[in-house]
Coordinates of N, CA and C in Angstrom, one line a residue:
M232 N -25.7 13.0 6.3 CA -26.0 14.4 6.4 C -25.7 14.9 7.9
A233 N -26.1 14.0 8.8 CA -25.8 14.4 10.2 C -24.3 14.5 10.5
A234 N -23.6 13.6 9.8 CA -22.1 13.6 9.9 C -21.5 15.0 9.5
G235 N -22.1 15.5 8.4 CA -21.6 16.8 7.9 C -21.9 17.9 8.9
W236 N -23.0 17.9 9.5 CA -23.4 18.9 10.5 C -22.5 18.7 11.7
L237 N -22.1 17.5 12.1 CA -21.2 17.3 13.2 C -19.9 17.9 12.9
L238 N -19.4 17.8 11.7 CA -18.1 18.4 11.4 C -18.2 19.9 11.4
V239 N -19.2 20.5 10.8 CA -19.4 21.9 10.9 C -19.5 22.4 12.3
F240 N -20.2 21.7 13.1 CA -20.3 22.1 14.5 C -19.0 22.1 15.2
S241 N -18.2 21.0 15.0 CA -16.9 20.8 15.6 C -16.0 22.0 15.2
L242 N -15.9 22.2 13.9 CA -15.0 23.3 13.4 C -15.5 24.7 13.9
T243 N -16.8 24.9 14.0 CA -17.3 26.2 14.5 C -16.9 26.3 16.0
L244 N -17.1 25.3 16.8 CA -16.8 25.3 18.2 C -15.3 25.5 18.4
F245 N -14.5 24.9 17.6 CA -13.0 25.1 17.7 C -12.7 26.5 17.4
Q246 N -13.3 27.1 16.3 CA -12.9 28.4 15.9 C -13.4 29.4 17.0
S247 N -14.5 29.2 17.6 CA -15.0 30.1 18.7 C -14.1 30.0 19.9
L248 N -13.7 28.8 20.2 CA -12.8 28.6 21.4 C -11.5 29.4 21.2
V249 N -10.9 29.2 20.0 CA -9.7 29.9 19.6 C -9.8 31.4 19.7
M250 N -10.9 31.9 19.1 CA -11.2 33.3 19.0 C -11.4 33.9 20.4
N251 N -12.1 33.2 21.3 CA -12.4 33.7 22.6 C -11.1 33.7 23.5
H252 N -10.4 32.6 23.4 CA -9.2 32.6 24.2 C -8.1 33.6 23.8
S253 N -8.0 33.7 22.4 CA -6.9 34.6 22.0 C -7.2 36.0 22.2
S254 N -8.5 36.4 22.3 CA -8.9 37.8 22.5 C -8.8 38.1 24.0
E255 N -9.0 37.1 24.9 CA -9.0 37.4 26.3 C -7.7 37.3 27.0
G256 N -6.8 36.6 26.5 CA -5.5 36.4 27.2 C -4.5 35.8 26.4
P257 N -3.5 35.1 27.0 CA -2.4 34.5 26.3 C -2.8 33.3 25.4
F258 N -1.9 32.9 24.6 CA -2.2 31.8 23.7 C -2.4 30.5 24.5
P259 N -3.4 29.7 24.1 CA -3.7 28.5 24.9 C -2.5 27.6 25.1
S260 N -2.5 26.8 26.2 CA -1.4 26.0 26.5 C -1.3 24.8 25.6
A261 N -0.2 24.1 25.6 CA 0.0 22.9 24.8 C -1.0 21.8 25.1
T262 N -1.3 21.6 26.4 CA -2.3 20.6 26.8 C -3.7 20.9 26.3
T263 N -4.1 22.2 26.3 CA -5.4 22.6 25.8 C -5.4 22.4 24.3
I264 N -4.4 22.7 23.6 CA -4.4 22.5 22.1 C -4.4 21.0 21.8
K265 N -3.7 20.2 22.6 CA -3.7 18.8 22.4 C -5.1 18.2 22.6
S266 N -5.8 18.7 23.6 CA -7.2 18.2 23.9 C -8.1 18.6 22.7
W267 N -7.9 19.8 22.1 CA -8.7 20.2 21.0 C -8.4 19.3 19.8
V268 N -7.1 19.0 19.6 CA -6.8 18.1 18.4 C -7.3 16.7 18.6
D269 N -7.2 16.2 19.8 CA -7.8 14.9 20.1 C -9.3 14.8 19.8
K270 N -10.0 15.9 20.2 CA -11.4 16.0 20.0 C -11.8 16.1 18.5
M271 N -11.0 16.9 17.8 CA -11.2 17.0 16.4 C -10.9 15.7 15.7
Q272 N -9.9 15.0 16.1 CA -9.5 13.7 15.5 C -10.7 12.7 15.8
E273 N -11.2 12.7 17.0 CA -12.3 11.8 17.3 C -13.5 12.1 16.4
D274 N -13.8 13.4 16.3 CA -15.0 13.8 15.5 C -14.8 13.4 14.0
L275 N -13.6 13.6 13.5 CA -13.3 13.2 12.1 C -13.4 11.7 11.9
V276 N -12.9 10.9 12.8 CA -13.0 9.5 12.7 C -14.5 9.1 12.7
T277 N -15.3 9.7 13.6 CA -16.7 9.4 13.7 C -17.4 9.8 12.3
L278 N -17.0 11.0 11.8 CA -17.6 11.4 10.6 C -17.3 10.5 9.4
A279 N -16.0 10.0 9.3 CA -15.6 9.1 8.3 C -16.3 7.8 8.4
R280 N -16.4 7.3 9.6 CA -17.1 6.0 9.8 C -18.6 6.1 9.4
T281 N -19.2 7.2 9.8 CA -20.6 7.4 9.5 C -20.8 7.6 8.0
A282 N -20.0 8.5 7.4 CA -20.2 8.8 5.9 C -19.9 7.6 5.1
S283 N -18.9 6.8 5.4 CA -18.6 5.6 4.6 C -19.5 4.4 4.8
G284 N -20.2 4.4 5.9 CA -21.2 3.3 6.1 C -20.5 2.0 6.5
V285 N -19.3 2.1 7.0 CA -18.5 0.9 7.4 C -19.2 0.2 8.6
D286 N -19.7 1.0 9.5 CA -20.4 0.4 10.6 C -21.6 -0.4 10.2
Q287 N -22.4 0.2 9.3 CA -23.6 -0.5 8.8 C -23.3 -1.7 8.1
L288 N -22.2 -1.7 7.3 CA -21.7 -2.9 6.5 C -21.3 -4.0 7.5
A289 N -20.6 -3.6 8.5 CA -20.2 -4.6 9.5 C -21.4 -5.2 10.2
A290 N -22.4 -4.4 10.5 CA -23.6 -4.9 11.2 C -24.4 -5.9 10.3
I291 N -24.4 -5.5 9.0 CA -25.1 -6.4 8.0 C -24.4 -7.7 7.9
Y292 N -23.1 -7.7 7.9 CA -22.3 -8.9 7.8 C -22.5 -9.8 9.0
L293 N -22.4 -9.1 10.2 CA -22.6 -9.9 11.4 C -24.0 -10.5 11.5
K294 N -25.0 -9.8 11.0 CA -26.4 -10.3 11.1 C -26.5 -11.5 10.2
N295 N -25.9 -11.5 9.0 CA -26.0 -12.5 8.0 C -24.8 -13.4 7.9
R296 N -24.0 -13.5 8.9 CA -22.7 -14.2 8.9 C -22.8 -15.6 8.3
D297 N -23.9 -16.3 8.7 CA -24.1 -17.7 8.2 C -24.3 -17.8 6.7
L298 N -24.6 -16.7 6.0 CA -24.9 -16.8 4.6 C -23.6 -16.6 3.8
Y299 N -22.5 -16.2 4.4 CA -21.3 -15.8 3.7 C -20.1 -16.7 4.1
T300 N -19.2 -16.9 3.2 CA -17.9 -17.6 3.6 C -16.8 -16.6 3.1
V301 N -15.8 -16.6 3.9 CA -14.6 -15.8 3.5 C -13.5 -16.8 3.3
E302 N -12.9 -16.8 2.1 CA -11.9 -17.8 1.7 C -10.7 -17.0 1.2
A303 N -9.5 -17.6 1.4 CA -8.3 -17.0 0.8 C -8.3 -17.3 -0.7
N304 N -7.7 -16.3 -1.4 CA -7.5 -16.6 -2.8 C -6.1 -16.3 -3.2
N305 N -5.8 -16.7 -4.5 CA -4.5 -16.5 -5.0 C -4.6 -15.4 -6.1
P306 N -4.2 -14.2 -5.8 CA -4.3 -13.1 -6.8 C -3.7 -13.3 -8.1
R307 N -2.5 -14.0 -8.1 CA -1.8 -14.2 -9.3 C -2.6 -15.2 -10.2
Q308 N -3.2 -16.2 -9.6 CA -4.0 -17.2 -10.3 C -5.3 -16.5 -10.9
L309 N -5.9 -15.6 -10.1 CA -7.1 -14.9 -10.6 C -6.7 -14.0 -11.8
V310 N -5.6 -13.3 -11.8 CA -5.2 -12.5 -12.9 C -4.9 -13.4 -14.1
E311 N -4.2 -14.5 -13.9 CA -3.9 -15.4 -15.0 C -5.2 -16.0 -15.7
I312 N -6.2 -16.3 -14.8 CA -7.4 -16.8 -15.4 C -8.1 -15.8 -16.2
A313 N -8.2 -14.5 -15.6 CA -8.8 -13.4 -16.4 C -8.1 -13.1 -17.7
A314 N -6.8 -13.1 -17.7 CA -6.0 -12.9 -18.9 C -6.3 -14.0 -19.9
R315 N -6.3 -15.2 -19.5 CA -6.6 -16.4 -20.4 C -8.0 -16.2 -21.0
D316 N -8.9 -15.9 -20.2 CA -10.3 -15.7 -20.7 C -10.4 -14.6 -21.7
I317 N -9.7 -13.5 -21.4 CA -9.7 -12.4 -22.4 C -9.0 -12.8 -23.7
E318 N -7.9 -13.5 -23.6 CA -7.2 -13.9 -24.7 C -8.0 -14.8 -25.6
K319 N -8.8 -15.7 -24.9 CA -9.7 -16.6 -25.7 C -10.8 -15.9 -26.4
L320 N -11.3 -14.9 -25.7 CA -12.4 -14.1 -26.3 C -11.9 -13.3 -27.5
L321 N -10.7 -12.8 -27.4 CA -10.1 -12.0 -28.5 C -9.7 -12.9 -29.6
S322 N -9.2 -14.1 -29.3 CA -8.7 -14.9 -30.4 C -9.9 -15.4 -31.3
N323 N -11.1 -15.4 -30.7 CA -12.3 -15.9 -31.4 C -12.8 -14.8 -32.3
R324 N -12.3 -13.6 -32.2 CA -12.9 -12.5 -33.0 C -11.8 -11.8 -33.8
S325 N -12.1 -11.5 -35.0 CA -11.2 -10.8 -35.9 C -11.8 -9.4 -36.1
K326 N -11.1 -8.3 -35.8 CA -11.6 -7.0 -35.9 C -10.6 -6.1 -36.7
A327 N -11.2 -5.1 -37.3 CA -10.4 -4.1 -38.0 C -10.9 -2.7 -37.7
L328 N -10.1 -1.7 -37.8 CA -10.5 -0.3 -37.5 C -9.9 0.6 -38.6
V329 N -10.8 1.4 -39.1 CA -10.4 2.4 -40.1 C -10.3 3.7 -39.4
V330 N -9.1 4.3 -39.6 CA -8.8 5.6 -38.9 C -8.3 6.5 -40.0
S331 N -8.8 7.8 -39.9 CA -8.3 8.8 -40.8 C -7.3 9.7 -40.1
I332 N -6.1 9.8 -40.6 CA -5.0 10.6 -40.1 C -4.6 11.5 -41.2
N333 N -4.7 12.8 -40.9 CA -4.3 13.9 -41.9 C -4.9 13.6 -43.3
G334 N -6.1 13.2 -43.3 CA -6.8 13.0 -44.6 C -6.6 11.7 -45.2
S335 N -5.7 10.9 -44.8 CA -5.4 9.6 -45.3 C -6.1 8.5 -44.4
S336 N -6.7 7.5 -45.0 CA -7.4 6.5 -44.3 C -6.5 5.3 -44.1
F337 N -6.5 4.7 -42.9 CA -5.7 3.6 -42.7 C -6.6 2.5 -42.1
L338 N -6.3 1.2 -42.5 CA -7.0 0.1 -41.9 C -6.0 -0.6 -40.9
F339 N -6.4 -0.6 -39.7 CA -5.6 -1.3 -38.7 C -6.2 -2.6 -38.4
S340 N -5.3 -3.6 -38.4 CA -5.8 -4.9 -38.0 C -5.4 -5.1 -36.6
I341 N -6.3 -5.3 -35.7 CA -6.1 -5.5 -34.3 C -5.8 -7.0 -34.1
K342 N -4.6 -7.3 -33.7 CA -4.2 -8.7 -33.5 C -4.2 -9.0 -32.0
K343 N -3.8 -8.1 -31.1 CA -3.7 -8.4 -29.7 C -3.9 -7.2 -28.9
I344 N -4.6 -7.3 -27.8 CA -4.7 -6.3 -26.8 C -4.0 -6.6 -25.6
F345 N -3.2 -5.7 -25.1 CA -2.5 -6.0 -23.8 C -2.7 -4.8 -22.9
I346 N -2.4 -5.1 -21.6 CA -2.7 -4.1 -20.6 C -1.4 -3.5 -20.1
I347 N -1.3 -2.2 -20.1 CA -0.2 -1.5 -19.5 C -0.7 -0.6 -18.4
E348 N -0.3 -0.8 -17.2 CA -0.8 0.0 -16.1 C -2.3 -0.2 -16.0
T349 N -3.1 0.9 -16.1 CA -4.6 0.7 -16.0 C -5.2 1.0 -17.3
C350 N -4.5 1.2 -18.4 CA -5.1 1.5 -19.7 C -5.0 0.3 -20.6
F351 N -5.9 0.2 -21.6 CA -5.8 -0.9 -22.6 C -5.2 -0.3 -23.8
Y352 N -4.2 -0.9 -24.4 CA -3.6 -0.5 -25.6 C -3.7 -1.5 -26.6
C353 N -3.9 -1.2 -27.8 CA -4.0 -2.1 -28.9 C -2.7 -1.8 -29.8
Y354 N -2.4 -2.7 -30.7 CA -1.3 -2.5 -31.6 C -1.5 -1.2 -32.3
F355 N -2.7 -0.8 -32.7 CA -2.8 0.4 -33.5 C -2.6 1.6 -32.6
C356 N -2.8 1.5 -31.3 CA -2.5 2.6 -30.4 C -1.0 2.9 -30.3
C357 N -0.2 1.9 -30.6 CA 1.2 2.0 -30.4 C 1.9 2.5 -31.6
L358 N 1.2 2.7 -32.7 CA 1.9 3.1 -34.0 C 2.7 4.3 -33.8
Y359 N 2.3 5.3 -33.2 CA 3.0 6.6 -33.1 C 3.6 6.8 -31.8
T360 N 3.3 6.0 -30.8 CA 3.9 6.2 -29.5 C 5.0 5.3 -29.1
Y361 N 4.9 4.0 -29.5 CA 5.9 3.0 -29.2 C 6.4 2.4 -30.5
R362 N 7.7 2.7 -30.9 CA 8.2 2.2 -32.1 C 8.4 0.7 -32.2
Q363 N 8.5 0.1 -31.0 CA 8.7 -1.4 -31.0 C 7.4 -2.1 -31.4
C364 N 6.3 -1.4 -31.3 CA 5.0 -2.0 -31.7 C 4.8 -1.7 -33.2
Q365 N 4.7 -2.6 -34.0 CA 4.4 -2.4 -35.4 C 3.2 -3.1 -35.9
P366 N 2.0 -2.5 -35.8 CA 0.8 -3.2 -36.3 C 0.8 -3.3 -37.8
D367 N -0.1 -4.2 -38.2 CA -0.3 -4.3 -39.6 C -1.2 -3.2 -40.1
V368 N -0.6 -2.3 -40.9 CA -1.3 -1.1 -41.4 C -1.4 -1.2 -42.9
Y369 N -2.7 -1.0 -43.4 CA -3.0 -1.1 -44.8 C -3.7 0.2 -45.2
R370 N -3.2 0.8 -46.3 CA -3.9 2.0 -46.8 C -5.2 1.5 -47.4
T371 N -6.3 2.3 -47.2 CA -7.6 2.0 -47.8 C -7.8 3.0 -48.9

């Protein structure tokens, strides 16, 4: 909350400085504007650090450093393990989905789920969007 007030104060101060200088005389010099920009940048960095809590997180880590270990990992291996676990979970279950399209009911047999970008697609999702995916479709 204090960080928000700091930003409002900084912007108000900047606006009042610009308004006062522009009404009294010529446009401020480049060095004056640069000092304003530097001050605003400093205030914004302070605001971001305060609002995100990164300083508090660092302090907590340093206080409890002996309780944590930081180890390198292999991202590819982590993804492979997760994919293998998901595949195992799905292979142990057989599911079906009944969907009504234009008054006709279809039974979709879900055989495999795969990940494209950040969305999960099943074979039945591909029926009308991707022609290369051909799920088992049965009329009910």
